C-alpha positions as a LaTeX table, in Angstrom:
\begin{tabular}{lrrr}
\hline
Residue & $x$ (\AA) & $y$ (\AA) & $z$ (\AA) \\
\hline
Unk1 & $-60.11$ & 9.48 & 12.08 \\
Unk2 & $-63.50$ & 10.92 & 14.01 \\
Unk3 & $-63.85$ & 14.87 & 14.13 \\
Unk4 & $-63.18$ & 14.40 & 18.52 \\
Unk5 & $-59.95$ & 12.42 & 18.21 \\
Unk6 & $-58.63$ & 14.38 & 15.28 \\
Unk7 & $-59.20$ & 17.21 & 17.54 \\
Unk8 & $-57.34$ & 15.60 & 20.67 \\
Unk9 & $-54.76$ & 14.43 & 17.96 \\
Unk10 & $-53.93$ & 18.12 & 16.67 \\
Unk11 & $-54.04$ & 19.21 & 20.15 \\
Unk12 & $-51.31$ & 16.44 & 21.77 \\
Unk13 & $-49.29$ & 17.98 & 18.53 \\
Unk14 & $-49.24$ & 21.09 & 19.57 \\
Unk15 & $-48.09$ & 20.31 & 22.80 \\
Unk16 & $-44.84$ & 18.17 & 21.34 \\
Unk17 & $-44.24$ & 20.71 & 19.20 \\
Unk18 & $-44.02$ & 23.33 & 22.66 \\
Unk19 & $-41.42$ & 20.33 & 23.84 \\
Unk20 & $-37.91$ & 21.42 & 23.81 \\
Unk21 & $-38.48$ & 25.42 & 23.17 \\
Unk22 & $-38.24$ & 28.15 & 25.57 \\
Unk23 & $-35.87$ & 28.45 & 28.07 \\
Unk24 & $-34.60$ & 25.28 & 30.34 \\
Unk25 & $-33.28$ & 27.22 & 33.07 \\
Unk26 & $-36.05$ & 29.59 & 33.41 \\
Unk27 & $-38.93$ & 26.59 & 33.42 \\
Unk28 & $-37.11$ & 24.98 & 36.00 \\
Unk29 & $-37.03$ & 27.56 & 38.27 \\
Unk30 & $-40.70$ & 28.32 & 37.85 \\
Unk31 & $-41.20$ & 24.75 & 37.81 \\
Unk32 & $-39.08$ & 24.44 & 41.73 \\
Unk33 & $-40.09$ & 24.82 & 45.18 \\
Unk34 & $-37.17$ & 24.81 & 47.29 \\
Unk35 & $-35.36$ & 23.43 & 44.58 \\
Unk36 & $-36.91$ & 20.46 & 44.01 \\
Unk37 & $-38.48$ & 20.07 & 41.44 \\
Unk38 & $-42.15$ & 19.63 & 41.24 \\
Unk39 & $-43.08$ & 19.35 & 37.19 \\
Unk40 & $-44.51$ & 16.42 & 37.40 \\
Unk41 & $-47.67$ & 17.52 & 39.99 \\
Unk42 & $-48.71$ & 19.01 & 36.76 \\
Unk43 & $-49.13$ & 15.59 & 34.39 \\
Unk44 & $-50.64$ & 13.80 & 37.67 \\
Unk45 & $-53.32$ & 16.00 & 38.42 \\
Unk46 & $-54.41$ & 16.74 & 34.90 \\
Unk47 & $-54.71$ & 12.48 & 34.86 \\
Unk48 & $-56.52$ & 12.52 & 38.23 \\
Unk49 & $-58.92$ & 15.20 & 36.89 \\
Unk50 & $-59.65$ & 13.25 & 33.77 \\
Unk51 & $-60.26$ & 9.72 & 35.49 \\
Unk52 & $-62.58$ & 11.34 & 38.19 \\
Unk53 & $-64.27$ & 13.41 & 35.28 \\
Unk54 & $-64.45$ & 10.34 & 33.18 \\
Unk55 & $-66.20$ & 8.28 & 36.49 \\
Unk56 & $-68.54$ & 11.35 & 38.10 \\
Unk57 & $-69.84$ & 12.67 & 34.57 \\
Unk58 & $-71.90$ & 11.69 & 31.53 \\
Unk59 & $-69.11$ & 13.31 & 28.91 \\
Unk60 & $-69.17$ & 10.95 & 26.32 \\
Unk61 & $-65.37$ & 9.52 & 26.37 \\
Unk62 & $-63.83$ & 11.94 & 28.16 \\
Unk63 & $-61.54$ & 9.16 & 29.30 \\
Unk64 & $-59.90$ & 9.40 & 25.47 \\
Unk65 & $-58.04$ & 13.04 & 26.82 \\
Unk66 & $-55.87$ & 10.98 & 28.75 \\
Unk67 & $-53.48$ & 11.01 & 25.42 \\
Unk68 & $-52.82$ & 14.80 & 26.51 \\
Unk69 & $-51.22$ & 14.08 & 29.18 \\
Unk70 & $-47.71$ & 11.83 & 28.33 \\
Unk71 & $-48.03$ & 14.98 & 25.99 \\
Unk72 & $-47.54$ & 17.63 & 28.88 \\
Unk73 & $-45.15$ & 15.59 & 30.74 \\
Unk74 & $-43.05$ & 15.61 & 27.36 \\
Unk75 & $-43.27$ & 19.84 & 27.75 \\
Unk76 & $-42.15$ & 19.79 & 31.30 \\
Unk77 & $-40.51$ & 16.20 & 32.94 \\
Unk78 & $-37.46$ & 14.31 & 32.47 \\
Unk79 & $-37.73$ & 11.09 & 29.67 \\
Unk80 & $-38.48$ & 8.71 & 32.15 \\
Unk81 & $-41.11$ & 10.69 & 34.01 \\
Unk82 & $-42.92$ & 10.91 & 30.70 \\
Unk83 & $-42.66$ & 7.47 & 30.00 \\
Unk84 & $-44.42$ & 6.80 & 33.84 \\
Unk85 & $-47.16$ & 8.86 & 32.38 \\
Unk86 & $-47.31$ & 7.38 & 29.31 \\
Unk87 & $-48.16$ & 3.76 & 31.03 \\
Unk88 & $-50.27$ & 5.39 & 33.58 \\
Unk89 & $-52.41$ & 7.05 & 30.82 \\
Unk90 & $-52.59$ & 3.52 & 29.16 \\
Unk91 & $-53.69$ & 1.86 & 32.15 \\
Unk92 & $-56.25$ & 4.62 & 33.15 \\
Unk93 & $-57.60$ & 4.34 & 29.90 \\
Unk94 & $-57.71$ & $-0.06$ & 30.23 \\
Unk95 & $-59.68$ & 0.58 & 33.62 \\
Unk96 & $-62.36$ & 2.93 & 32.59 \\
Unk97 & $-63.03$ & 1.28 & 28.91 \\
Unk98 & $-62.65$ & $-2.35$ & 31.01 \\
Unk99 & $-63.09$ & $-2.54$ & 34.58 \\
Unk100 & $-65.66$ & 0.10 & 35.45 \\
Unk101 & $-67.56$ & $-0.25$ & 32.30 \\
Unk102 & $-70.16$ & 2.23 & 33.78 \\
Unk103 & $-70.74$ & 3.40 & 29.41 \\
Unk104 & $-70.00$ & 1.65 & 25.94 \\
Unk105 & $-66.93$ & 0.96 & 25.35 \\
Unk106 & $-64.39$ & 3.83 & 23.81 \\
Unk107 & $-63.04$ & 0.91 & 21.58 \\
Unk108 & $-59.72$ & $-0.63$ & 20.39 \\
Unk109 & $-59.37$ & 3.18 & 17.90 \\
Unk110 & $-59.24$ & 5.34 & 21.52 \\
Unk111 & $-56.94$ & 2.65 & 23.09 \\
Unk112 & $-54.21$ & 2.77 & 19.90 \\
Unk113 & $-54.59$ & 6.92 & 20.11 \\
Unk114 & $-53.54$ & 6.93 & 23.59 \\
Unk115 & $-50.46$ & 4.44 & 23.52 \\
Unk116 & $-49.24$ & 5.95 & 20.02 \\
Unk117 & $-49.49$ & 9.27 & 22.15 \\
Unk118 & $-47.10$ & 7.86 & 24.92 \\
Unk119 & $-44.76$ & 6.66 & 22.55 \\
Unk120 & $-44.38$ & 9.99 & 20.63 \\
Unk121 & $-44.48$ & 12.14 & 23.79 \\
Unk122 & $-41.70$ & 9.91 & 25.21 \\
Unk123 & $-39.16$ & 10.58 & 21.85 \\
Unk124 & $-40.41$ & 14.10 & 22.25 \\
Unk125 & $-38.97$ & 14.25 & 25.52 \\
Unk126 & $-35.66$ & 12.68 & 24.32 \\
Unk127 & $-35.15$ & 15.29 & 21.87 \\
Unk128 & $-36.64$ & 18.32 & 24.01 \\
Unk129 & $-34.00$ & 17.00 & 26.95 \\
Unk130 & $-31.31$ & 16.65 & 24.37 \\
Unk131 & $-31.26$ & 19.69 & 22.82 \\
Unk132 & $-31.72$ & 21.64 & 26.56 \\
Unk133 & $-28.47$ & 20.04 & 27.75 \\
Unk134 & $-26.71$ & 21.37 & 24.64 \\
Unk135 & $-28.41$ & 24.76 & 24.85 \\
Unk136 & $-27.22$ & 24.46 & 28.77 \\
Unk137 & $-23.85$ & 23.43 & 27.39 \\
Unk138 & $-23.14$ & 26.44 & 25.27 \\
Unk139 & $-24.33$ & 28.75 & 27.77 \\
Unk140 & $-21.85$ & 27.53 & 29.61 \\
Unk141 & $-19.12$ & 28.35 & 27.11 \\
Unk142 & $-20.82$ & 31.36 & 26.50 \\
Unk143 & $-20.70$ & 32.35 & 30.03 \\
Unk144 & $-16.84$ & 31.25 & 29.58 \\
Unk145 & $-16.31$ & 32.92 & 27.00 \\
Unk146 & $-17.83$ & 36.61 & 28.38 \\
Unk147 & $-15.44$ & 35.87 & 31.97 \\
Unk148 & $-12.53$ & 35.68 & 29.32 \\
Unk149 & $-13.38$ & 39.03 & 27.33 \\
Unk150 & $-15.35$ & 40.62 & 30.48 \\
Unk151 & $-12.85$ & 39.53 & 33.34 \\
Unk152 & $-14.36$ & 40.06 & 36.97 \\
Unk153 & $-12.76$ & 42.72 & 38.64 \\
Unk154 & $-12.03$ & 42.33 & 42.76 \\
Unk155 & $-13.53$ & 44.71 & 44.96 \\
Unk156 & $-11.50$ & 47.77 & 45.31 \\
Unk157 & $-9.50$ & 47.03 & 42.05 \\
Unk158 & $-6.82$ & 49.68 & 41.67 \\
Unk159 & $-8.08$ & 51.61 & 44.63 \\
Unk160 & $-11.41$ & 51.82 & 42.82 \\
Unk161 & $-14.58$ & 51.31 & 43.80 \\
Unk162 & $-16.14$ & 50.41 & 40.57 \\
Unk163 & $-19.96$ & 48.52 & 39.41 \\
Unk164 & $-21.23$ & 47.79 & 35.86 \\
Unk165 & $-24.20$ & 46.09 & 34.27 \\
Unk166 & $-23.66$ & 44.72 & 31.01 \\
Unk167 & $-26.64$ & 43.80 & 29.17 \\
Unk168 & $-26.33$ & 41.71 & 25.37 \\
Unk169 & $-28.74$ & 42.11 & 22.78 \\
Unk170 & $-28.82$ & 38.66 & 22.09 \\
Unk171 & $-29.93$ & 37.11 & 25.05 \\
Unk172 & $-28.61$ & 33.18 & 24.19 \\
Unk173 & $-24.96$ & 34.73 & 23.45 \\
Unk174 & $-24.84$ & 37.00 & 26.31 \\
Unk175 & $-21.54$ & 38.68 & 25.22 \\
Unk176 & $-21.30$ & 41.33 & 22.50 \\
Unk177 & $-19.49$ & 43.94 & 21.18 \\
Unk178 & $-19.54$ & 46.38 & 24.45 \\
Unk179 & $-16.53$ & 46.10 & 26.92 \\
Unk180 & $-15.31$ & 47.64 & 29.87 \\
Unk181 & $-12.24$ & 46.98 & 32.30 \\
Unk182 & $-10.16$ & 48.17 & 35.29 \\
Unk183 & $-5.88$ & 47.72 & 35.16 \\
Unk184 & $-4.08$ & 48.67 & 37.92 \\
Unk185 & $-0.12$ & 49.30 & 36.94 \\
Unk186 & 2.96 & 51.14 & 38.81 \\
Unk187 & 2.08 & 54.48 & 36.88 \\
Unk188 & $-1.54$ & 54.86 & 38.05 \\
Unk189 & $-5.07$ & 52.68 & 37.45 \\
Unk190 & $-6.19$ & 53.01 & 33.84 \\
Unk191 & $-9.74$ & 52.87 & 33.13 \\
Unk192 & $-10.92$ & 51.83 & 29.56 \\
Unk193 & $-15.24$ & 51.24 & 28.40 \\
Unk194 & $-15.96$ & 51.03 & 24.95 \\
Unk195 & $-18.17$ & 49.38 & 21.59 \\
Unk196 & $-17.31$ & 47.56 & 18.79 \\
Unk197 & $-19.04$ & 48.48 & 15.73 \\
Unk198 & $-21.41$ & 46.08 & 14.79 \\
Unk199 & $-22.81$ & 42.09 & 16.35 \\
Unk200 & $-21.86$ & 38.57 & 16.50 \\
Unk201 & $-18.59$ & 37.42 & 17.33 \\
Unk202 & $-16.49$ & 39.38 & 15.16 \\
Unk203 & $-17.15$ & 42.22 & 17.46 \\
Unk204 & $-16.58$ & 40.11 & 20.56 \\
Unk205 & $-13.44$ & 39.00 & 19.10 \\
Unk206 & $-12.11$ & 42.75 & 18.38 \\
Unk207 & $-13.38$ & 43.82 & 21.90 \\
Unk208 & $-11.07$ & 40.67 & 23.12 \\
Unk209 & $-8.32$ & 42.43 & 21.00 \\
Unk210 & $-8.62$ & 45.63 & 22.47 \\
Unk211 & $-9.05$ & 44.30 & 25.96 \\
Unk212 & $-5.70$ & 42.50 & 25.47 \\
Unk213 & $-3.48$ & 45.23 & 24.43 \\
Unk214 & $-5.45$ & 47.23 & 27.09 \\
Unk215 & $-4.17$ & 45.30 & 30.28 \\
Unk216 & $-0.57$ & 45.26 & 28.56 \\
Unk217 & $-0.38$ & 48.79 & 27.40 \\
Unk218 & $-2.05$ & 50.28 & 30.52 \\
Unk219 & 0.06 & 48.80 & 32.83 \\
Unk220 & 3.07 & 49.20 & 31.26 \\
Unk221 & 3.30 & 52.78 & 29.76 \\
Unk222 & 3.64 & 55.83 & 31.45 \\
Unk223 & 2.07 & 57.87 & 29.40 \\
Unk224 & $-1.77$ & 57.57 & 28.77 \\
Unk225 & $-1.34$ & 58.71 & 25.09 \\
Unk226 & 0.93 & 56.26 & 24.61 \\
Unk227 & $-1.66$ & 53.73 & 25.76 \\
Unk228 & $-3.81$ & 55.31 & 23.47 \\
Unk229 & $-1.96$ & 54.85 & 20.44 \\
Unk230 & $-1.49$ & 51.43 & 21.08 \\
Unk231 & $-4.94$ & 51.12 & 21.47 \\
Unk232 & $-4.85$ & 52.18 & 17.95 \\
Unk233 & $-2.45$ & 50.17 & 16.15 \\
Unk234 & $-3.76$ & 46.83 & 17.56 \\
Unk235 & $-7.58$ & 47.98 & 16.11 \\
Unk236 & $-5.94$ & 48.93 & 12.91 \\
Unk237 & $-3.89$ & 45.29 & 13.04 \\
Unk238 & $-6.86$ & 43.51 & 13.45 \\
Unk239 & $-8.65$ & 44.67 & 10.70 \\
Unk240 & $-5.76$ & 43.70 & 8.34 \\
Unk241 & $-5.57$ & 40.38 & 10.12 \\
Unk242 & $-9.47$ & 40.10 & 9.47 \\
Unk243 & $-9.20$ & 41.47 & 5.85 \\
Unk244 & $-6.30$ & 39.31 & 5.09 \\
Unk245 & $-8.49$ & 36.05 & 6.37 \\
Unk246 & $-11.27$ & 37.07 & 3.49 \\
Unk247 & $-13.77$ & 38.15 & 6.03 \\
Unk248 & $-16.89$ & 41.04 & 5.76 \\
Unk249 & $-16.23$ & 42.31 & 9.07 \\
Unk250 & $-12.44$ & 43.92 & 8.11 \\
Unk251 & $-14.08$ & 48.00 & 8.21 \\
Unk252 & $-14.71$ & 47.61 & 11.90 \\
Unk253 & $-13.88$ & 50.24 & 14.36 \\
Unk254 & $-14.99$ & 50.92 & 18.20 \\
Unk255 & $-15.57$ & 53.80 & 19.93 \\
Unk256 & $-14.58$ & 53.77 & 23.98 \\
Unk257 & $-13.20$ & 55.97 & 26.70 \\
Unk258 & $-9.65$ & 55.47 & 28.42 \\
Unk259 & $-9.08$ & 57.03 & 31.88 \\
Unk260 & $-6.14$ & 57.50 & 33.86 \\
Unk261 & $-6.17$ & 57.88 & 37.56 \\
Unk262 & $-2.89$ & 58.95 & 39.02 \\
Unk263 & $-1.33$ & 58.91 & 42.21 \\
Unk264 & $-1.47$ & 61.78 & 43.85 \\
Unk265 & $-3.82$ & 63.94 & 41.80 \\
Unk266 & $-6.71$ & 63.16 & 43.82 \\
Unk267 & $-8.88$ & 65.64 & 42.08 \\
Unk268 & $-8.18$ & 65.27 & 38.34 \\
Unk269 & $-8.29$ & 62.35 & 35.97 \\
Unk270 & $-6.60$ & 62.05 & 32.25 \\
Unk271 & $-9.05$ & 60.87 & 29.58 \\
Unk272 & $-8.86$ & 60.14 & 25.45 \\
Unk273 & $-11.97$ & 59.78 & 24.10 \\
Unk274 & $-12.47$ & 57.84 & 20.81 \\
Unk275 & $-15.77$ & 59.17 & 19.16 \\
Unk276 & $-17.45$ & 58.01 & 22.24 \\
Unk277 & $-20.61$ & 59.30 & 24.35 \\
Unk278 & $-18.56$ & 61.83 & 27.26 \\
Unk279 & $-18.26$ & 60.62 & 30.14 \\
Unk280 & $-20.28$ & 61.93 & 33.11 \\
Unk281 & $-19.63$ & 63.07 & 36.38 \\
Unk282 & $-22.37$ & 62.56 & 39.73 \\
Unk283 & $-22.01$ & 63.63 & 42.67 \\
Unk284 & $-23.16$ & 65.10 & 45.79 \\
Unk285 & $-23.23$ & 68.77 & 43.61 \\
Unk286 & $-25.19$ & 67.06 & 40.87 \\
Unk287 & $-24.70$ & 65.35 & 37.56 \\
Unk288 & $-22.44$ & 67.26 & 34.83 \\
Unk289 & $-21.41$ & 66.26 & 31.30 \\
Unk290 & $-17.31$ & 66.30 & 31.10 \\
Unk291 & $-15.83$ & 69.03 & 28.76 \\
Unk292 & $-13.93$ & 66.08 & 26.47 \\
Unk293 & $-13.22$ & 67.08 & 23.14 \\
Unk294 & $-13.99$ & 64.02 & 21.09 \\
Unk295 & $-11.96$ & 61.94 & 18.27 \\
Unk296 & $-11.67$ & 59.48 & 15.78 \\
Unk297 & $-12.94$ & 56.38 & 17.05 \\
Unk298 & $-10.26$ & 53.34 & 17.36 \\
Unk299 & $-9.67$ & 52.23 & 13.95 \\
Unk300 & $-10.40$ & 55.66 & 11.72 \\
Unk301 & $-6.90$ & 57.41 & 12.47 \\
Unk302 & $-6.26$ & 57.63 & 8.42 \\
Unk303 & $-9.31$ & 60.22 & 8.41 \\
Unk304 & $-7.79$ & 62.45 & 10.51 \\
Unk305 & $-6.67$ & 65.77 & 8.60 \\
Unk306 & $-2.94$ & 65.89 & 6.90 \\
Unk307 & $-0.89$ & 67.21 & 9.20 \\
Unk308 & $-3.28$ & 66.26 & 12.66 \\
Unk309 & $-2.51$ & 63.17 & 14.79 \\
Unk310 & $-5.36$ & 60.55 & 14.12 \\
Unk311 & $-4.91$ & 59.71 & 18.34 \\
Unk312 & $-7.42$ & 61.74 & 20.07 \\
Unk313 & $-5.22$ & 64.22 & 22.62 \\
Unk314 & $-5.13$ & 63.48 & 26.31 \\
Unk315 & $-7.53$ & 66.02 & 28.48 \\
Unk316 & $-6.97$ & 66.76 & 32.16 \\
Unk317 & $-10.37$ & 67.05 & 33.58 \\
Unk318 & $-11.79$ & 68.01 & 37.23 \\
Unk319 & $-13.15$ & 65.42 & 39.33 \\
Unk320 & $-13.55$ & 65.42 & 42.85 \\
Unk321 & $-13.27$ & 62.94 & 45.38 \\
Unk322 & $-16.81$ & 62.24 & 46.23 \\
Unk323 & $-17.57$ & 62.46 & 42.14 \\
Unk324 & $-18.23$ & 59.15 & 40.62 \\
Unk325 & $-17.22$ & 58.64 & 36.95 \\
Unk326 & $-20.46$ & 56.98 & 34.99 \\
Unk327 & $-19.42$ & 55.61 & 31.85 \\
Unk328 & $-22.22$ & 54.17 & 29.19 \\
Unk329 & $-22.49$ & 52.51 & 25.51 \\
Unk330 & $-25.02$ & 53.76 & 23.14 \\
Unk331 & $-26.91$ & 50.73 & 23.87 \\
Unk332 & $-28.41$ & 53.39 & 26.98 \\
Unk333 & $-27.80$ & 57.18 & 24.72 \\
Unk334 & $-29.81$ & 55.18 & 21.90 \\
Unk335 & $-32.77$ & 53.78 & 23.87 \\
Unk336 & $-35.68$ & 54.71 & 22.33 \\
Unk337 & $-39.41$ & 54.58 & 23.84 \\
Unk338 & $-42.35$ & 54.18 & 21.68 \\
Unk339 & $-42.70$ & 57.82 & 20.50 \\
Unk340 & $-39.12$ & 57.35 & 19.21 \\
Unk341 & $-37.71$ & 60.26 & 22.46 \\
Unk342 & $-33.90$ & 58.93 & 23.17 \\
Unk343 & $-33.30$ & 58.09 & 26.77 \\
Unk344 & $-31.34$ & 60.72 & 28.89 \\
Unk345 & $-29.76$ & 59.17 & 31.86 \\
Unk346 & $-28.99$ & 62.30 & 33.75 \\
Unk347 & $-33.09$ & 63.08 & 34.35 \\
Unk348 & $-33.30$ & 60.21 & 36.25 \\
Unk349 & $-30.16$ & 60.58 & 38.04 \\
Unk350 & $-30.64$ & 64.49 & 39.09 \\
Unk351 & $-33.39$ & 63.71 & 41.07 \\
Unk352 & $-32.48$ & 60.66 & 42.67 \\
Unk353 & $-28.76$ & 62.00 & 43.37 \\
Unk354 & $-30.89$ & 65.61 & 45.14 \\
Unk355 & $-32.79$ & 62.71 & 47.41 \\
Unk356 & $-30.36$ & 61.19 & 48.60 \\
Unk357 & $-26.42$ & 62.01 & 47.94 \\
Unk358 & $-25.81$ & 57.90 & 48.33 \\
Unk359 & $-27.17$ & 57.68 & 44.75 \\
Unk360 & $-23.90$ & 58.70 & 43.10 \\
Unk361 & $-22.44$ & 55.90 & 44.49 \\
Unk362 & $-21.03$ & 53.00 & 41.45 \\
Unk363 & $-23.49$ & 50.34 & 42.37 \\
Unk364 & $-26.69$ & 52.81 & 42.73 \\
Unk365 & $-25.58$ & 54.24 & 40.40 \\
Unk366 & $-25.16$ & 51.63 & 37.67 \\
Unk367 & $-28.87$ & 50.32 & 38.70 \\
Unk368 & $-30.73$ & 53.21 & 38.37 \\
Unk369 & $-29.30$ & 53.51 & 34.94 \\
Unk370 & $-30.07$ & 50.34 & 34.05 \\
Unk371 & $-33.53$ & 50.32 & 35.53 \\
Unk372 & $-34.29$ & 53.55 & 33.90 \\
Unk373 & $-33.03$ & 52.47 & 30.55 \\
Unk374 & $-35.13$ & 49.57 & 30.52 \\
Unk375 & $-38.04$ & 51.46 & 31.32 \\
Unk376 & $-37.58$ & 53.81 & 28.68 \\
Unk377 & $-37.57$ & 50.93 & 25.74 \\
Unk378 & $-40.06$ & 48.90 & 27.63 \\
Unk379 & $-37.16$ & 46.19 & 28.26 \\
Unk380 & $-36.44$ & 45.96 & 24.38 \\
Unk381 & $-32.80$ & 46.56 & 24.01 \\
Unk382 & $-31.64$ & 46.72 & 20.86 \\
Unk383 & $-28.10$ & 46.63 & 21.10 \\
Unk384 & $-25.56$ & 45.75 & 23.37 \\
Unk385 & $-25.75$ & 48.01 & 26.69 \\
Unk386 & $-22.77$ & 48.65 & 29.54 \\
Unk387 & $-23.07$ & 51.13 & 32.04 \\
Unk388 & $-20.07$ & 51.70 & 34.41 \\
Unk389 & $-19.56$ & 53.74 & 37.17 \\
Unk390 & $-15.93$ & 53.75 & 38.99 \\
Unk391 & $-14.49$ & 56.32 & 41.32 \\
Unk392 & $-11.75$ & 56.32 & 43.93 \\
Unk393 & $-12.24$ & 54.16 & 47.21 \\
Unk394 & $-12.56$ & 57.09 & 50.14 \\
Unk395 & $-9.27$ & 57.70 & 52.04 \\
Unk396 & $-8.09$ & 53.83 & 50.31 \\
Unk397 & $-5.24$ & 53.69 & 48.60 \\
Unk398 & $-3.28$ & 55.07 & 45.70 \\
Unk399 & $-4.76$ & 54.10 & 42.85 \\
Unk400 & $-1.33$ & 52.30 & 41.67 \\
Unk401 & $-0.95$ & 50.23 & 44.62 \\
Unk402 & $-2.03$ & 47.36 & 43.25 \\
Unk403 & 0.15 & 47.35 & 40.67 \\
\hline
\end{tabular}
């Protein structure tokens, strides 16, 4: 093969090669204007340019580039669009090297380059189409799957007005270790954030655990300790049931928060904290750090000291009405910038919170912690982040009235 079509060759492979990665969903949004979609303007004018290139200029067979361009519909278009283009490229080419015959022929080698180029960009296509409905597919599930473990939580849940932002560090399964969650019950709304040790869906799978005994425990007991310990056998039966299947994830443990909100103590709130990052609390006032004593985290009660309960103790902590509880993983306490500083949420929310009081409110709130954290790592989060905020709805209800 000549140097010039070994060249257009190498290029058309690059571009089926490009076929099929990225992200679907994103390139047809780019790709949209008022959703319709509008991906295959791109083939058609990159044909028109060639053919009026080809007729208005001395380039010596420009009219061979038309194999590019069943090659970019392949990138961008449906199977059949590309297959259009495919023909149309043929029949461009048959016109100039036939019918307007205005330089020597490109010859029979140019003509078989093109249509060998329309039938590879058109199995391109098949495959690139193929494997974006399957990637679309277990997004789906995926999405599924973090609705399951990450329930949505109604307005006003519990007499709480509540906001989070959960962000995965792998971006295709969108659910990780980090979880979060709101149950209402007849002895008060129970509050519980927390992180799995570790990745992949072992962690999501011991979040689900946890979340599980959560909603049971928290509704049921009356006693916030006793939802606590709970908390604790289920984390250490899971890593027996884990162990006992033969699997490398059995050491896992999680750290997390529970809270207890309960009717009529409008200006306190029970927490157990489980090795976790304190919570904080922003108001009006300012932001301060809660004085929480830490524990073990869920799973480690055997290391406690002989003698010492392995359950963290429940503390009774000030909080006042117009205080908003902010809650966070160590996906946000472990954000690093490039000079390795660790992110501290309450700089950002100080200032914002002496601006304008409205700040401390759960959905401002959770967004200026999110924007700030990913402004600190420059959008590189490298491991699963939550922030929540919840605090109780102004004059609403009693937290256990929706019990």
């Amino acid at each position: 093969m000549r140097g010039p079509e070994r060249g257009r060759w190498e290029l058309f492979g690059g571009l089926v090669r490009a076929a099929g990665r990225g992200d679907a969903v994103s390139r047809h949004e780019l790709l949209s204007v008022r959703g319709h979609n509008v991906a295959w303007l791109v083939p058609l004018l990159m044909l028109t340019c060639i053919a009026v290139a080809d007729i208005a200029t001395d380039v010596f067979q420009i009219i061979a580039w038309t194999v590019l361009v069943p090659g970019v519909a392949a990138a961008i278009c449906s199977v059949w669009s590309t297959a259009v283009f495919a023909m149309l490229s043929v029949v461009v080419y048959l016109l100039a090297d036939m019918v307007w015959k205005h330089r020597e022929e490109t010859g029979l080698a140019g003509l078989m380059l093109v249509v060998l180029g329309g039938v590879v960009a058109v199995v391109a296509a098949g495959f690139r189409v193929g494997g974006e409905r399957r990637m679309l597919h277990m997004r789906d599930i995926a999405d599924t799957t973090r609705r399951t473990v990450l329930r949505p939580l109604p307005v006003g849940f519990g007499g709480m007005d509540h906001a989070a932002v959960y962000l995965s560090a792998d971006s295709e399964a969108r659910v990780g270790g980090d979880f979060y969650d709101i149950q209402p019950g007849p002895h008060g709304t129970r509050v519980l954030v927390g992180d799995v040790q570790g990745k992949g869906l072992g962690a999501v799978e011991t979040a689900a655990a946890l979340l599980g005994t959560f909603r049971e425990a928290g509704y049921h007991e009356p006693d916030l300790a006793t939802v606590a310990e709970r908390l604790e056998v289920r984390m250490v039966r899971h890593r027996a049931h884990t162990a006992a299947l033969g699997r490398s994830d059995g050491d896992r443990f999680a750290t997390a928060v529970l809270i207890g909100f309960s009717p009529g103590l409008p200006d306190v709130v029970d927490a157990v904290v489980f090795g976790h990052e304190p919570p904080l609390a922003v108001g009006p006032r300012g932001v301060r750090v809660l004085p929480v004593v830490g524990g073990l985290p869920l799973g480690m009660a055997e290391l406690a000291p002989s003698g010492r309960s392995g359950t963290p103790p429940v503390q009774r902590l000030s909080l006042a009405e117009d205080e908003t509880l902010l809650l966070v993983t160590d996906g946000v306490t472990e954000a690093r910038d490039p000079a390795g500083v660790f992110y501290r949420p309450a700089d950002d929310i100080a200032p914002a919170v002496a601006v304008d009081a409205r700040s401390a409110a759960p959905t401002r709130l959770v967004s200026l912690v999110r924007d700030g954290t990913l402004r600190h790592c420059r959008g590189r989060v490298a491991d699963d982040t939550t922030v929540f905020a919840v605090r109780r709805t102004s004059g609403g209800r009693e937290p256990g009235a929706d019990g």
